[in-house]
PDB file of C-alpha atoms in Angstrom:
ATOM      1  CA  UNK F   5      -0.437  -7.103   9.369  1.00  0.00           C
ATOM      2  CA  UNK F   6      -0.488  -7.962   5.666  1.00  0.00           C
ATOM      3  CA  UNK F   7       1.081  -5.597   3.158  1.00  0.00           C
ATOM      4  CA  UNK F   8       0.705  -5.619  -0.617  1.00  0.00           C
ATOM      5  CA  UNK F   9       4.126  -4.406  -1.759  1.00  0.00           C
ATOM      6  CA  UNK F  10       4.560  -3.251  -5.345  1.00  0.00           C
ATOM      7  CA  UNK F  11       7.474  -1.324  -6.763  1.00  0.00           C
ATOM      8  CA  UNK F  12       9.132   0.023  -9.909  1.00  0.00           C
ATOM      9  CA  UNK F  13       6.063   0.275 -12.128  1.00  0.00           C
ATOM     10  CA  UNK F  14       7.761   2.748 -14.502  1.00  0.00           C
ATOM     11  CA  UNK F  15       4.588   4.118 -16.105  1.00  0.00           C
ATOM     12  CA  UNK F  16       5.572   5.848 -19.335  1.00  0.00           C
ATOM     13  CA  UNK F  17       8.509   3.539 -20.018  1.00  0.00           C
ATOM     14  CA  UNK F  18       9.679   2.033 -23.261  1.00  0.00           C
ATOM     15  CA  UNK F  19       7.179  -0.853 -23.052  1.00  0.00           C
ATOM     16  CA  UNK F  20       4.550   1.341 -24.757  1.00  0.00           C
ATOM     17  CA  UNK F  21       0.959   2.172 -23.856  1.00  0.00           C
ATOM     18  CA  UNK F  22      -0.641  -1.102 -24.917  1.00  0.00           C
ATOM     19  CA  UNK F  23       1.841  -3.225 -22.964  1.00  0.00           C
ATOM     20  CA  UNK F  24       1.433  -0.873 -20.009  1.00  0.00           C
ATOM     21  CA  UNK F  25      -2.358  -1.333 -20.103  1.00  0.00           C
ATOM     22  CA  UNK F  26      -2.047  -5.109 -20.307  1.00  0.00           C
ATOM     23  CA  UNK F  27       0.432  -5.051 -17.425  1.00  0.00           C
ATOM     24  CA  UNK F  28      -2.011  -3.265 -15.164  1.00  0.00           C
ATOM     25  CA  UNK F  29      -4.862  -5.570 -16.154  1.00  0.00           C
ATOM     26  CA  UNK F  30      -2.743  -8.563 -15.257  1.00  0.00           C
ATOM     27  CA  UNK F  31      -1.765  -6.973 -11.950  1.00  0.00           C
ATOM     28  CA  UNK F  32      -5.454  -6.537 -11.071  1.00  0.00           C
ATOM     29  CA  UNK F  33      -6.092 -10.236 -11.746  1.00  0.00           C
ATOM     30  CA  UNK F  34      -3.037 -11.577  -9.954  1.00  0.00           C
ATOM     31  CA  UNK F  35      -3.433  -9.402  -6.863  1.00  0.00           C
ATOM     32  CA  UNK F  36      -7.102 -10.350  -6.632  1.00  0.00           C
ATOM     33  CA  UNK F  37      -6.185 -14.039  -6.861  1.00  0.00           C
ATOM     34  CA  UNK F  38      -3.423 -13.672  -4.260  1.00  0.00           C
ATOM     35  CA  UNK F  39      -5.729 -11.844  -1.868  1.00  0.00           C
ATOM     36  CA  UNK F  40      -8.368 -14.519  -2.366  1.00  0.00           C
ATOM     37  CA  UNK F  41      -5.922 -17.205  -1.265  1.00  0.00           C
ATOM     38  CA  UNK F  42      -4.023 -15.423   1.492  1.00  0.00           C
ATOM     39  CA  UNK F  43      -6.434 -12.795   2.759  1.00  0.00           C
ATOM     40  CA  UNK F  44      -6.934  -9.139   1.980  1.00  0.00           C
ATOM     41  CA  UNK F  45      -3.930  -6.889   2.634  1.00  0.00           C
ATOM     42  CA  UNK F  46      -4.322  -4.272   5.367  1.00  0.00           C
ATOM     43  CA  UNK F  47      -2.230  -1.678   3.550  1.00  0.00           C
ATOM     44  CA  UNK F  48      -0.453  -1.186   0.215  1.00  0.00           C
ATOM     45  CA  UNK F  49       3.140   0.048  -0.069  1.00  0.00           C
ATOM     46  CA  UNK F  50       4.419   1.447  -3.378  1.00  0.00           C
ATOM     47  CA  UNK F  51       8.160   1.923  -3.070  1.00  0.00           C
ATOM     48  CA  UNK F  52       9.213   4.250  -5.843  1.00  0.00           C
ATOM     49  CA  UNK F  53       9.743   4.571  -9.580  1.00  0.00           C
ATOM     50  CA  UNK F  54       6.017   5.005  -9.990  1.00  0.00           C
ATOM     51  CA  UNK F  55       6.677   6.652 -13.370  1.00  0.00           C
ATOM     52  CA  UNK F  56       9.585   7.032 -15.768  1.00  0.00           C
ATOM     53  CA  UNK F  57      10.048  10.729 -16.637  1.00  0.00           C
ATOM     54  CA  UNK F  58       8.221  12.422 -13.761  1.00  0.00           C
ATOM     55  CA  UNK F  59       5.602  14.099 -15.973  1.00  0.00           C
ATOM     56  CA  UNK F  60       2.083  15.006 -14.907  1.00  0.00           C
ATOM     57  CA  UNK F  61       0.644  12.826 -17.696  1.00  0.00           C
ATOM     58  CA  UNK F  62       2.480   9.779 -16.368  1.00  0.00           C
ATOM     59  CA  UNK F  63       1.351  10.435 -12.787  1.00  0.00           C
ATOM     60  CA  UNK F  64      -2.260  10.884 -13.876  1.00  0.00           C
ATOM     61  CA  UNK F  65      -2.133   7.559 -15.696  1.00  0.00           C
ATOM     62  CA  UNK F  66      -0.467   5.896 -12.733  1.00  0.00           C
ATOM     63  CA  UNK F  67      -3.139   7.232 -10.380  1.00  0.00           C
ATOM     64  CA  UNK F  68      -6.006   6.116 -12.628  1.00  0.00           C
ATOM     65  CA  UNK F  69      -4.665   2.568 -12.776  1.00  0.00           C
ATOM     66  CA  UNK F  70      -3.749   2.445  -9.098  1.00  0.00           C
ATOM     67  CA  UNK F  71      -7.262   3.467  -8.127  1.00  0.00           C
ATOM     68  CA  UNK F  72      -8.658   0.568 -10.180  1.00  0.00           C
ATOM     69  CA  UNK F  73      -6.378  -1.766  -8.234  1.00  0.00           C
ATOM     70  CA  UNK F  74      -7.604  -0.239  -4.966  1.00  0.00           C
ATOM     71  CA  UNK F  75     -11.240  -0.599  -6.033  1.00  0.00           C
ATOM     72  CA  UNK F  76     -10.691  -4.288  -6.724  1.00  0.00           C
ATOM     73  CA  UNK F  77      -9.300  -4.747  -3.228  1.00  0.00           C
ATOM     74  CA  UNK F  78     -11.862  -2.491  -1.553  1.00  0.00           C
ATOM     75  CA  UNK F  79      -8.931  -0.474  -0.190  1.00  0.00           C
ATOM     76  CA  UNK F  80      -9.283   3.157   0.865  1.00  0.00           C
ATOM     77  CA  UNK F  81      -6.666   5.674  -0.219  1.00  0.00           C
ATOM     78  CA  UNK F  82      -5.622   6.293   3.383  1.00  0.00           C
ATOM     79  CA  UNK F  83      -4.308   2.708   3.434  1.00  0.00           C
ATOM     80  CA  UNK F  84      -1.901   3.335   0.538  1.00  0.00           C
ATOM     81  CA  UNK F  85       1.650   4.553   1.231  1.00  0.00           C
ATOM     82  CA  UNK F  86       4.392   5.757  -1.121  1.00  0.00           C
ATOM     83  CA  UNK F  87       8.033   6.727  -1.320  1.00  0.00           C
ATOM     84  CA  UNK F  88       9.706   8.289  -4.382  1.00  0.00           C
ATOM     85  CA  UNK F  89      12.265   6.527  -6.556  1.00  0.00           C
ATOM     86  CA  UNK F  90      15.052   7.809  -8.738  1.00  0.00           C
ATOM     87  CA  UNK F  91      12.745   7.992 -11.789  1.00  0.00           C
ATOM     88  CA  UNK F  92      10.144  10.107  -9.973  1.00  0.00           C
ATOM     89  CA  UNK F  93      12.027  13.262 -10.938  1.00  0.00           C
ATOM     90  CA  UNK F  94      11.419  16.420 -12.919  1.00  0.00           C
ATOM     91  CA  UNK F  95      14.317  16.255 -15.348  1.00  0.00           C
ATOM     92  CA  UNK F  96      17.012  13.844 -16.400  1.00  0.00           C
ATOM     93  CA  UNK F  97      19.551  16.134 -14.709  1.00  0.00           C
ATOM     94  CA  UNK F  98      17.784  15.770 -11.357  1.00  0.00           C
ATOM     95  CA  UNK F  99      19.330  17.283  -8.188  1.00  0.00           C
ATOM     96  CA  UNK F 100      15.629  16.852  -8.029  1.00  0.00           C
ATOM     97  CA  UNK F 101      12.946  18.708  -6.142  1.00  0.00           C
ATOM     98  CA  UNK F 102      10.400  16.068  -7.254  1.00  0.00           C
ATOM     99  CA  UNK F 103       7.617  18.537  -7.964  1.00  0.00           C
ATOM    100  CA  UNK F 104       5.759  15.997 -10.082  1.00  0.00           C
ATOM    101  CA  UNK F 105       5.802  13.453  -7.279  1.00  0.00           C
ATOM    102  CA  UNK F 106       4.796  16.034  -4.687  1.00  0.00           C
ATOM    103  CA  UNK F 107       1.880  17.210  -6.851  1.00  0.00           C
ATOM    104  CA  UNK F 108       0.741  13.602  -7.278  1.00  0.00           C
ATOM    105  CA  UNK F 109       0.805  13.004  -3.505  1.00  0.00           C
ATOM    106  CA  UNK F 110      -1.261  16.124  -2.846  1.00  0.00           C
ATOM    107  CA  UNK F 111      -3.783  15.165  -5.513  1.00  0.00           C
ATOM    108  CA  UNK F 112      -4.013  11.534  -4.402  1.00  0.00           C
ATOM    109  CA  UNK F 113      -4.729  12.232  -0.724  1.00  0.00           C
ATOM    110  CA  UNK F 114      -6.794  15.369  -1.476  1.00  0.00           C
ATOM    111  CA  UNK F 115      -6.290  16.942   1.924  1.00  0.00           C
ATOM    112  CA  UNK F 116      -6.285  13.651   3.815  1.00  0.00           C
ATOM    113  CA  UNK F 117      -3.369  11.569   4.968  1.00  0.00           C
ATOM    114  CA  UNK F 118      -2.528   7.876   5.212  1.00  0.00           C
ATOM    115  CA  UNK F 119      -3.077   5.997   8.453  1.00  0.00           C
ATOM    116  CA  UNK F 120      -2.036   2.653   9.884  1.00  0.00           C
ATOM    117  CA  UNK F 121      -2.191   0.998  13.307  1.00  0.00           C
ATOM    118  CA  UNK F 122       1.611   1.058  13.429  1.00  0.00           C
ATOM    119  CA  UNK F 123       3.791   3.903  12.130  1.00  0.00           C
ATOM    120  CA  UNK F 124       4.710   3.971   8.442  1.00  0.00           C
ATOM    121  CA  UNK F 125       7.545   6.328   7.486  1.00  0.00           C
ATOM    122  CA  UNK F 126       8.680   7.433   4.025  1.00  0.00           C
ATOM    123  CA  UNK F 127      12.130   8.748   3.113  1.00  0.00           C
ATOM    124  CA  UNK F 128      13.211  10.317  -0.171  1.00  0.00           C
ATOM    125  CA  UNK F 129      16.598   8.677  -0.762  1.00  0.00           C
ATOM    126  CA  UNK F 130      16.832  10.201  -4.261  1.00  0.00           C
ATOM    127  CA  UNK F 131      17.265  13.905  -3.477  1.00  0.00           C
ATOM    128  CA  UNK F 132      20.172  14.441  -5.877  1.00  0.00           C
ATOM    129  CA  UNK F 133      19.831  11.355  -8.039  1.00  0.00           C
ATOM    130  CA  UNK F 134      20.005  11.643 -11.812  1.00  0.00           C
ATOM    131  CA  UNK F 135      19.356   9.027 -14.485  1.00  0.00           C
ATOM    132  CA  UNK F 136      23.111   8.744 -14.962  1.00  0.00           C
ATOM    133  CA  UNK F 137      23.691   8.262 -11.232  1.00  0.00           C
ATOM    134  CA  UNK F 138      20.667   6.292 -10.186  1.00  0.00           C
ATOM    135  CA  UNK F 139      22.498   4.267  -7.561  1.00  0.00           C
ATOM    136  CA  UNK F 140      23.462   7.455  -5.729  1.00  0.00           C
ATOM    137  CA  UNK F 141      21.353   7.807  -2.590  1.00  0.00           C
ATOM    138  CA  UNK F 142      21.073   9.944   0.515  1.00  0.00           C
ATOM    139  CA  UNK F 143      19.742   9.389   4.035  1.00  0.00           C
ATOM    140  CA  UNK F 144      20.114  12.749   5.732  1.00  0.00           C
ATOM    141  CA  UNK F 145      20.254  13.305   9.516  1.00  0.00           C
ATOM    142  CA  UNK F 146      17.068  15.357   9.188  1.00  0.00           C
ATOM    143  CA  UNK F 147      15.255  12.289   7.845  1.00  0.00           C
ATOM    144  CA  UNK F 148      16.343  10.181  10.821  1.00  0.00           C
ATOM    145  CA  UNK F 149      15.517  13.021  13.233  1.00  0.00           C
ATOM    146  CA  UNK F 150      11.972  13.206  11.861  1.00  0.00           C
ATOM    147  CA  UNK F 151      11.431   9.455  12.137  1.00  0.00           C
ATOM    148  CA  UNK F 152      12.718   9.327  15.716  1.00  0.00           C
ATOM    149  CA  UNK F 153      10.624  12.362  16.676  1.00  0.00           C
ATOM    150  CA  UNK F 154       7.438  10.830  15.290  1.00  0.00           C
ATOM    151  CA  UNK F 155       8.204   7.435  16.833  1.00  0.00           C
ATOM    152  CA  UNK F 156       8.704   8.659  20.371  1.00  0.00           C
ATOM    153  CA  UNK F 157       8.212   5.780  22.775  1.00  0.00           C
ATOM    154  CA  UNK F 158       5.692   4.055  20.515  1.00  0.00           C
ATOM    155  CA  UNK F 159       5.971   0.743  18.658  1.00  0.00           C
ATOM    156  CA  UNK F 160       8.508   0.159  15.925  1.00  0.00           C
ATOM    157  CA  UNK F 161       7.156   0.795  12.453  1.00  0.00           C
ATOM    158  CA  UNK F 162       7.725   0.352   8.722  1.00  0.00           C
ATOM    159  CA  UNK F 163      10.026   2.478   6.560  1.00  0.00           C
ATOM    160  CA  UNK F 164       9.535   2.883   2.807  1.00  0.00           C
ATOM    161  CA  UNK F 165      12.927   3.539   1.204  1.00  0.00           C
ATOM    162  CA  UNK F 166      13.522   3.062  -2.529  1.00  0.00           C
ATOM    163  CA  UNK F 167      17.240   2.248  -2.279  1.00  0.00           C
ATOM    164  CA  UNK F 168      18.462  -0.738  -0.291  1.00  0.00           C
ATOM    165  CA  UNK F 169      19.927   0.458   3.048  1.00  0.00           C
ATOM    166  CA  UNK F 170      23.216  -1.433   2.826  1.00  0.00           C
ATOM    167  CA  UNK F 171      24.456   0.650  -0.140  1.00  0.00           C
ATOM    168  CA  UNK F 172      24.501   3.949   1.768  1.00  0.00           C
ATOM    169  CA  UNK F 173      28.127   5.066   2.174  1.00  0.00           C
ATOM    170  CA  UNK F 174      27.385   6.445   5.644  1.00  0.00           C
ATOM    171  CA  UNK F 175      25.445   3.980   7.800  1.00  0.00           C
ATOM    172  CA  UNK F 176      25.047   6.382  10.740  1.00  0.00           C
ATOM    173  CA  UNK F 177      21.426   7.311  10.055  1.00  0.00           C
ATOM    174  CA  UNK F 178      20.452   3.718   9.216  1.00  0.00           C
ATOM    175  CA  UNK F 179      21.801   2.628  12.607  1.00  0.00           C
ATOM    176  CA  UNK F 180      19.926   5.435  14.383  1.00  0.00           C
ATOM    177  CA  UNK F 181      16.495   4.468  13.037  1.00  0.00           C
ATOM    178  CA  UNK F 182      16.787   0.927  14.414  1.00  0.00           C
ATOM    179  CA  UNK F 183      15.099   2.333  17.534  1.00  0.00           C
ATOM    180  CA  UNK F 184      11.988   3.203  15.515  1.00  0.00           C
ATOM    181  CA  UNK F 185      11.876   0.799  12.547  1.00  0.00           C
ATOM    182  CA  UNK F 186      11.524  -2.985  12.383  1.00  0.00           C
ATOM    183  CA  UNK F 187      10.802  -3.398   8.642  1.00  0.00           C
ATOM    184  CA  UNK F 188      12.151  -1.603   5.552  1.00  0.00           C
ATOM    185  CA  UNK F 189      10.392  -2.021   2.193  1.00  0.00           C
ATOM    186  CA  UNK F 190      12.080  -0.929  -1.021  1.00  0.00           C
ATOM    187  CA  UNK F 191      12.717  -1.598  -4.670  1.00  0.00           C
ATOM    188  CA  UNK F 192      15.251  -0.375  -7.236  1.00  0.00           C
ATOM    189  CA  UNK F 193      17.181  -3.633  -7.696  1.00  0.00           C
ATOM    190  CA  UNK F 194      15.284  -5.230 -10.639  1.00  0.00           C
ATOM    191  CA  UNK F 195      16.735  -8.601  -9.688  1.00  0.00           C
ATOM    192  CA  UNK F 196      13.792 -10.716 -10.814  1.00  0.00           C
ATOM    193  CA  UNK F 197      13.096 -11.993  -7.304  1.00  0.00           C
ATOM    194  CA  UNK F 198      12.109 -10.652  -3.894  1.00  0.00           C
ATOM    195  CA  UNK F 199      15.024 -10.371  -1.494  1.00  0.00           C
ATOM    196  CA  UNK F 200      14.594 -10.481   2.308  1.00  0.00           C
ATOM    197  CA  UNK F 201      17.591  -9.874   4.556  1.00  0.00           C
ATOM    198  CA  UNK F 202      18.387  -8.569   8.034  1.00  0.00           C
ATOM    199  CA  UNK F 203      20.353  -5.316   8.151  1.00  0.00           C
ATOM    200  CA  UNK F 204      21.292  -3.427  11.324  1.00  0.00           C
ATOM    201  CA  UNK F 205      18.689  -5.425  13.244  1.00  0.00           C
ATOM    202  CA  UNK F 206      15.862  -4.610  10.805  1.00  0.00           C
ATOM    203  CA  UNK F 207      14.170  -6.818   8.216  1.00  0.00           C
ATOM    204  CA  UNK F 208      14.667  -5.455   4.696  1.00  0.00           C
ATOM    205  CA  UNK F 209      12.452  -6.561   1.791  1.00  0.00           C
ATOM    206  CA  UNK F 210      13.460  -5.441  -1.701  1.00  0.00           C
ATOM    207  CA  UNK F 211      10.642  -6.149  -4.098  1.00  0.00           C
ATOM    208  CA  UNK F 212      10.606  -7.332  -7.677  1.00  0.00           C
ATOM    209  CA  UNK F 213      10.087  -4.639 -10.282  1.00  0.00           C
ATOM    210  CA  UNK F 214       6.634  -4.656 -11.850  1.00  0.00           C
ATOM    211  CA  UNK F 215       8.202  -3.263 -15.041  1.00  0.00           C
ATOM    212  CA  UNK F 216      11.884  -4.238 -15.261  1.00  0.00           C
ATOM    213  CA  UNK F 217      14.106  -2.240 -17.612  1.00  0.00           C
ATOM    214  CA  UNK F 218      15.136  -5.468 -19.379  1.00  0.00           C
ATOM    215  CA  UNK F 219      12.399  -7.688 -20.779  1.00  0.00           C
ATOM    216  CA  UNK F 220      14.008 -10.999 -19.783  1.00  0.00           C
ATOM    217  CA  UNK F 221      14.003 -10.134 -16.049  1.00  0.00           C
ATOM    218  CA  UNK F 222      11.063 -11.765 -14.210  1.00  0.00           C
ATOM    219  CA  UNK F 223       8.415  -9.398 -12.872  1.00  0.00           C
ATOM    220  CA  UNK F 224       5.884  -9.590 -10.075  1.00  0.00           C
ATOM    221  CA  UNK F 225       4.880  -8.338  -6.643  1.00  0.00           C
ATOM    222  CA  UNK F 226       4.989  -9.501  -3.049  1.00  0.00           C
ATOM    223  CA  UNK F 227       2.783  -9.953  -0.005  1.00  0.00           C
ATOM    224  CA  UNK F 228       4.588  -9.154   3.234  1.00  0.00           C
ATOM    225  CA  UNK F 229       3.217 -10.223   6.607  1.00  0.00           C
ATOM    226  CA  UNK F 230       4.523  -8.487   9.715  1.00  0.00           C
ATOM    227  CA  UNK F 231       3.550 -10.782  12.571  1.00  0.00           C
ATOM    228  CA  UNK F 232       2.752  -9.880  16.162  1.00  0.00           C
ATOM    229  CA  UNK F 233       6.078 -11.305  17.364  1.00  0.00           C
ATOM    230  CA  UNK F 234       7.966  -9.010  14.972  1.00  0.00           C
ATOM    231  CA  UNK F 235       8.927 -11.707  12.474  1.00  0.00           C
ATOM    232  CA  UNK F 236       8.346 -11.140   8.775  1.00  0.00           C
ATOM    233  CA  UNK F 237       7.149 -13.624   6.159  1.00  0.00           C
ATOM    234  CA  UNK F 238       7.278 -12.586   2.507  1.00  0.00           C
ATOM    235  CA  UNK F 239       5.762 -14.411  -0.448  1.00  0.00           C
ATOM    236  CA  UNK F 240       6.810 -13.339  -3.942  1.00  0.00           C
ATOM    237  CA  UNK F 241       4.412 -13.750  -6.831  1.00  0.00           C
ATOM    238  CA  UNK F 242       6.549 -14.232  -9.938  1.00  0.00           C
ATOM    239  CA  UNK F 243       4.783 -13.932 -13.282  1.00  0.00           C
ATOM    240  CA  UNK F 244       4.898 -16.992 -15.536  1.00  0.00           C
ATOM    241  CA  UNK F 245       5.296 -16.322 -19.248  1.00  0.00           C
ATOM    242  CA  UNK F 246       2.332 -18.558 -20.072  1.00  0.00           C
ATOM    243  CA  UNK F 247       0.084 -16.858 -17.502  1.00  0.00           C
ATOM    244  CA  UNK F 248      -0.465 -17.049 -13.766  1.00  0.00           C
ATOM    245  CA  UNK F 249       2.215 -16.756 -11.113  1.00  0.00           C
ATOM    246  CA  UNK F 250       4.632 -18.886  -9.139  1.00  0.00           C
ATOM    247  CA  UNK F 251       4.357 -18.372  -5.382  1.00  0.00           C
ATOM    248  CA  UNK F 252       7.699 -18.566  -3.588  1.00  0.00           C
ATOM    249  CA  UNK F 253       9.068 -17.610  -0.205  1.00  0.00           C
ATOM    250  CA  UNK F 254      11.330 -14.579  -0.569  1.00  0.00           C
ATOM    251  CA  UNK F 255      15.032 -15.332  -0.965  1.00  0.00           C
TER     252      UNK F 255
END
């Protein structure tokens, strides 16, 4: 299974509208080129920080641009999966209920729901996050209970989780979901490269930010292949300043 993994787009950020537009146009081109070389992705995973301030205007703009990306790939909306990030909040104070994100999800799927041949789970790790505490994260027992209930005796699946699992103070719930999850996709780090590690017996891929907070940090996206034997191969597509991308195996 091939997954187009994009994260931390930060629509509405300080880059401005023109730079935002150019960023999306470049993403269309680079994803199309990557798919032409390596094959069309089966699903798309967008792992949080879709927008910056959580406003309806930002989500509408995000959706419009995302749908252009989907059209270019010939991808249906039921093959696109999301999780919220710490910026997908209603106010800068947070303790967030994420009404803006929830409204976007309802509008995007329009009564439908995403589907995949293996389970894809999404956890909101940012329930009480604020802009001043954006490394604070939560993985509640109820989240793990829901994943394990849905998984049953079926195959292990994919978890979308904005924060990297190793930073959770309490690892109890992370250890529990090992029974149901083989691959975790996330973002948040803004490191300028795609990081792939093994944590608690699961492969964890933290993607590059599409719109880093600092302009000198490299940006890009990644293609993740989950193979039949359970191994994962990730290629990061790092933008070059003079155009095009550098293709590298994830670090």
